[in-house]
Phi, psi and omega in degrees: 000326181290344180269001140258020154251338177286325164295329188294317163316318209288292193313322177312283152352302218244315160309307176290344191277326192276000138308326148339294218252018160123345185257199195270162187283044197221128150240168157212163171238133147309135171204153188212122160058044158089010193250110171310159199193342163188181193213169156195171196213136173309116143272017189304280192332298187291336170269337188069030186252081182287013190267302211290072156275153173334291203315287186315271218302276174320340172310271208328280197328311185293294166321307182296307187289350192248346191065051174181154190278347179282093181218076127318140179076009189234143180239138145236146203227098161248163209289329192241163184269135201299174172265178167319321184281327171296321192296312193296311176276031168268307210280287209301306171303347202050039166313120181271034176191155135208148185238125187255164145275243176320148173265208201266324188298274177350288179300306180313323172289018187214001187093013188231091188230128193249012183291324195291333178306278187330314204285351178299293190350270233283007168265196207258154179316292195311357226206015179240123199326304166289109169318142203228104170242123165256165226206126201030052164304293231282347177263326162329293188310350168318287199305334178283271223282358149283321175293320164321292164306331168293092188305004161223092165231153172257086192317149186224000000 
């Protein structure tokens, strides 16, 4: 257990400074077999990136350095409980742990509120604040029904 409050310091850590340096209060650390392996801190602002949240920024690191999109055997320790987006890309890498600090409640309470997201997920396209069309699906499934059929493909 103390080696997951020093990686979570780490992360903390790594939240204040990159307010320092201009970004937002959110960091993460990657770690694999007790060893940090990548680190990452919000730059939406500062990159002009609304993608460059922690969490995604330590993937992208993460990823690049072990040389696979798969880091299965990796825990992540963010300063905060992730957004919709970030959370999705824990789960799409197969990070086997995570540890948060601040909760969602928290981040809303400072202006960082993902609740109008949860609550979008869960209505129907057409009933969600971003107008939705969807548009030449019979020619979009081509492309689903060629990756069915491609016979070296590496499923993720």
């Amino acid at each position: 257990m103390d080696s997951n409050k020093k990686f979570m310091r780490k992360a903390i850590a790594l939240s204040l400074k990159n307010i320092e340096n201009g970004g937002g209060p959110f960091a993460a650390v990657i770690v694999k077999e007790g060893k940090i392996i990548a680190t990452g801190a919000n730059r939406v602002t500062a990159n002009t990136d609304p993608t460059a949240h922690a969490e995604v920024n330590a993937i992208r690191k993460a990823a690049k350095k072990l040389g696979t999109f798969d880091l299965s055997g990796c825990e992540i320790y963010t300063s905060c409980e992730p957004c919709p987006m970030c959370l999705g890309a824990v789960y799409w890498a197969h990070l086997d742990k995570m540890y948060y600090g601040n909760t969602k409640a928290d981040a809303k309470n400072i202006g960082f509120d993902d609740s109008f997201i949860y609550d979008e997920i869960e209505l129907k396209p057409e009933n969600r604040r971003l107008q939705s069309v969807q548009l030449l699906p019979d020619e979009a499934i081509k492309a689903f029904e060629s990756w069915v059929n491609t016979t070296d493909k590496i499923d993720y």
